[in-house]
C-alpha positions as a printed NumPy array, in Angstrom:
array([[-46.07 , -55.531,  41.286],
       [-43.519, -53.64 ,  43.379],
       [-44.412, -50.512,  45.327],
       [-42.357, -47.432,  44.536],
       [-42.746, -44.392,  46.789],
       [-41.336, -41.02 ,  45.782],
       [-40.719, -38.181,  48.218],
       [-40.578, -34.963,  46.216],
       [-39.81 , -31.352,  47.079],
       [-39.244, -27.943,  45.557],
       [-36.356, -29.095,  43.364],
       [-38.603, -31.098,  41.03 ],
       [-40.861, -28.079,  40.413],
       [-38.032, -25.545,  40.171],
       [-37.08 , -26.939,  36.773],
       [-40.563, -26.071,  35.503],
       [-39.969, -22.465,  36.528],
       [-41.737, -22.545,  39.888],
       [-39.871, -20.249,  42.222],
       [-38.888, -21.726,  45.562],
       [-39.547, -18.244,  47.055],
       [-37.127, -18.622,  49.926],
       [-34.053, -16.475,  49.259],
       [-30.613, -17.052,  50.768],
       [-31.525, -14.692,  53.617],
       [-34.645, -16.716,  54.408],
       [-37.106, -14.186,  53.001],
       [-40.011, -15.102,  50.742],
       [-40.419, -12.434,  48.073],
       [-39.071,  -9.885,  50.546],
       [-41.327, -11.033,  53.379],
       [-40.418, -12.811,  56.568],
       [-41.794, -16.343,  56.306],
       [-43.93 , -15.918,  59.402],
       [-45.645, -12.896,  57.8  ],
       [-47.009, -14.924,  54.902],
       [-46.996, -18.553,  56.056],
       [-48.359, -18.667,  59.589],
       [-51.758, -18.298,  61.273],
       [-50.361, -15.305,  63.157],
       [-49.327, -13.625,  59.919],
       [-52.772, -14.188,  58.437],
       [-54.453, -12.745,  61.528],
       [-52.177,  -9.68 ,  61.473],
       [-52.456,  -8.856,  57.755],
       [-54.801, -11.13 ,  55.826],
       [-54.658,  -9.001,  52.663],
       [-50.875,  -9.348,  52.471],
       [-51.12 , -13.127,  52.862],
       [-53.91 , -13.5  ,  50.313],
       [-51.992, -11.383,  47.801],
       [-48.847, -13.459,  48.347],
       [-50.697, -16.671,  47.437],
       [-52.588, -14.983,  44.608],
       [-49.221, -14.228,  42.99 ],
       [-48.078, -17.829,  43.527],
       [-51.31 , -19.144,  42.003],
       [-51.009, -16.922,  38.936],
       [-47.44 , -18.063,  38.342],
       [-48.355, -21.736,  38.744],
       [-50.914, -21.444,  35.958],
       [-48.182, -20.268,  33.533],
       [-45.839, -23.267,  33.916],
       [-45.919, -26.9  ,  32.807],
       [-44.745, -30.262,  34.143],
       [-41.187, -31.206,  33.207],
       [-39.398, -34.421,  32.216],
       [-39.07 , -35.518,  35.833],
       [-42.828, -35.326,  36.429],
       [-43.433, -37.172,  33.161],
       [-40.902, -39.862,  34.08 ],
       [-43.024, -40.705,  37.132],
       [-46.01 , -41.218,  34.835],
       [-43.942, -43.716,  32.834],
       [-42.959, -45.483,  36.046],
       [-46.671, -46.006,  36.818],
       [-46.955, -48.317,  33.823],
       [-44.734, -50.906,  35.54 ],
       [-45.034, -50.348,  39.305],
       [-47.496, -49.291,  41.976],
       [-46.384, -45.682,  42.405],
       [-47.266, -43.181,  45.123],
       [-45.903, -39.637,  45.236],
       [-45.628, -37.94 ,  48.611],
       [-44.846, -34.298,  47.925],
       [-44.018, -31.22 ,  49.953],
       [-45.015, -29.146,  46.92 ],
       [-48.291, -27.231,  46.806],
       [-48.429, -27.051,  42.994],
       [-50.421, -29.417,  40.766],
       [-47.616, -30.33 ,  38.342],
       [-47.616, -33.976,  39.424],
       [-51.319, -34.258,  38.627],
       [-50.99 , -32.411,  35.335],
       [-48.245, -34.817,  34.296],
       [-50.574, -37.751,  34.942],
       [-49.167, -38.839,  38.31 ],
       [-52.172, -40.62 ,  39.801],
       [-51.525, -41.239,  43.506],
       [-50.305, -37.965,  45.013],
       [-50.275, -37.024,  48.701],
       [-49.78 , -33.286,  49.306],
       [-48.234, -32.925,  52.756],
       [-48.295, -29.129,  52.777],
       [-51.616, -28.497,  51.054],
       [-52.56 , -27.363,  47.548],
       [-52.279, -23.917,  46.002],
       [-55.286, -24.412,  43.721],
       [-57.598, -25.077,  46.658],
       [-58.957, -22.904,  49.457],
       [-60.718, -23.762,  52.679],
       [-62.977, -22.297,  55.329],
       [-61.126, -20.587,  58.172],
       [-63.4  , -22.313,  60.707],
       [-64.131, -25.687,  59.111],
       [-60.943, -27.138,  57.635],
       [-62.957, -29.912,  55.973],
       [-64.718, -27.445,  53.664],
       [-62.233, -27.335,  50.788],
       [-62.933, -25.755,  47.392],
       [-61.126, -25.798,  44.037],
       [-59.826, -22.282,  43.339],
       [-57.901, -20.864,  40.375],
       [-58.72 , -17.15 ,  40.618],
       [-57.615, -14.522,  43.138],
       [-58.775, -15.046,  46.718],
       [-59.769, -11.809,  48.441],
       [-61.294, -10.646,  51.703],
       [-65.026, -11.2  ,  51.42 ],
       [-64.772, -14.576,  49.654],
       [-66.796, -16.654,  52.102],
       [-67.456, -20.315,  52.81 ],
       [-70.926, -21.881,  52.999],
       [-71.085, -20.801,  56.652],
       [-70.139, -17.199,  55.815],
       [-66.595, -17.493,  57.119],
       [-63.586, -16.097,  55.282],
       [-61.813, -18.522,  52.938],
       [-58.04 , -19.009,  53.266],
       [-55.38 , -20.796,  51.189],
       [-55.461, -24.59 ,  51.604],
       [-51.85 , -24.548,  52.759],
       [-50.259, -26.035,  55.877],
       [-48.611, -23.042,  57.528],
       [-45.794, -22.997,  60.053],
       [-47.136, -23.955,  63.455],
       [-50.014, -26.003,  62.001],
       [-50.303, -29.788,  62.093],
       [-49.508, -31.772,  58.951],
       [-52.729, -33.808,  58.734],
       [-51.526, -36.287,  56.105],
       [-48.201, -37.074,  57.788],
       [-49.383, -40.338,  59.361],
       [-50.86 , -41.502,  56.052],
       [-47.56 , -40.666,  54.343],
       [-45.637, -42.635,  56.981],
       [-47.835, -45.689,  56.433],
       [-47.315, -45.459,  52.663],
       [-43.54 , -45.166,  53.093],
       [-43.533, -48.39 ,  55.135],
       [-44.915, -50.253,  52.095],
       [-42.108, -49.129,  49.75 ],
       [-40.081, -51.778,  47.933],
       [-38.085, -48.884,  46.463],
       [-37.884, -45.322,  47.815],
       [-36.88 , -42.376,  45.608],
       [-36.14 , -38.99 ,  47.186],
       [-35.961, -36.107,  44.756],
       [-35.905, -32.328,  44.887],
       [-35.834, -32.117,  48.666],
       [-32.918, -31.484,  51.004],
       [-34.4  , -33.798,  53.663],
       [-33.802, -30.973,  56.148],
       [-37.405, -29.783,  56.606],
       [-39.284, -31.601,  59.346],
       [-41.616, -33.326,  59.81 ],
       [-41.459, -34.36 ,  56.123],
       [-37.78 , -35.302,  56.44 ],
       [-38.668, -37.925,  59.035],
       [-40.499, -40.04 ,  56.461],
       [-37.345, -41.76 ,  55.176],
       [-36.972, -43.417,  58.575],
       [-40.234, -45.294,  58.034],
       [-38.772, -47.293,  55.144],
       [-37.986, -50.88 ,  56.109],
       [-34.338, -51.817,  56.644],
       [-32.729, -52.83 ,  53.389],
       [-35.193, -50.944,  51.176],
       [-33.246, -49.513,  48.211],
       [-33.192, -45.711,  48.517],
       [-32.273, -43.428,  45.617],
       [-31.466, -39.813,  46.474],
       [-31.386, -37.485,  43.465],
       [-29.885, -34.072,  44.174],
       [-27.176, -31.942,  42.523],
       [-25.897, -30.958,  45.995],
       [-26.665, -33.925,  48.257],
       [-27.171, -33.126,  51.927],
       [-26.736, -36.747,  52.989],
       [-23.846, -39.201,  52.697],
       [-23.704, -42.749,  51.352],
       [-23.099, -44.005,  54.896],
       [-26.23 , -42.328,  56.308],
       [-28.57 , -45.106,  55.158],
       [-28.314, -48.76 ,  54.193],
       [-28.895, -49.5  ,  50.507],
       [-28.549, -45.823,  49.553],
       [-27.634, -44.693,  46.043],
       [-26.856, -40.98 ,  45.611],
       [-27.375, -39.533,  42.137],
       [-25.653, -36.138,  41.84 ],
       [-28.018, -34.694,  39.251],
       [-31.027, -32.438,  38.992],
       [-34.494, -33.954,  38.852],
       [-34.795, -33.53 ,  35.077],
       [-31.375, -35.058,  34.43 ],
       [-31.454, -37.782,  37.063],
       [-34.954, -39.192,  37.31 ],
       [-35.673, -40.197,  33.683],
       [-32.447, -42.229,  33.594],
       [-33.244, -43.93 ,  36.898],
       [-36.774, -44.72 ,  35.72 ],
       [-35.451, -46.361,  32.556],
       [-33.018, -48.451,  34.638],
       [-35.713, -49.597,  37.059],
       [-38.096, -50.54 ,  34.225],
       [-35.358, -52.45 ,  32.382],
       [-34.592, -54.438,  35.563],
       [-38.266, -55.318,  35.916],
       [-38.779, -56.459,  32.324]])
């Protein structure tokens, strides 16, 4: 059975109604990114940061997976499928996507500020005074700017195994996640689904660019790949 690896970003969740939060001027909900997505920001104003993620968490619980997420579930019936996502939502899991690697953390989890291995499921508001088992403040289980991406090496190893690579909902401009495509073996078919592609046909061997949104492009591609396999 062939291995299919998908690299997914904000574009696949946007069509479920998840805001991407970063405006044209680079602000997130009116905040400088470093205020709400960095260790320094958390140290300076932890209540602001916790509230920012509380709002994100509440919104996540009001939306549902879309046709693109569900198409990946269908793909699983015919291929070994792994999703490597930059997204912190759980829409892949809710759609039934089984093998999901969250590069940037998970919004519905929190962790100890001192012991990053103490991770808890969390669907309610997180406030100052919510403590870990060692009486340390809990923080969002999110990889912030300036922090290491602990699952990057695992993601690179998975990408090396791809017989087919599908990139969807990501501009491939945000590093280190954007570097993953370079781990695919030469000649591996790459499908890039994006309504405004940031890469050109000549950028990679065996590249197919699909100028569509996730919801419009992925289900069709999935059907084509399954038909080829049958």
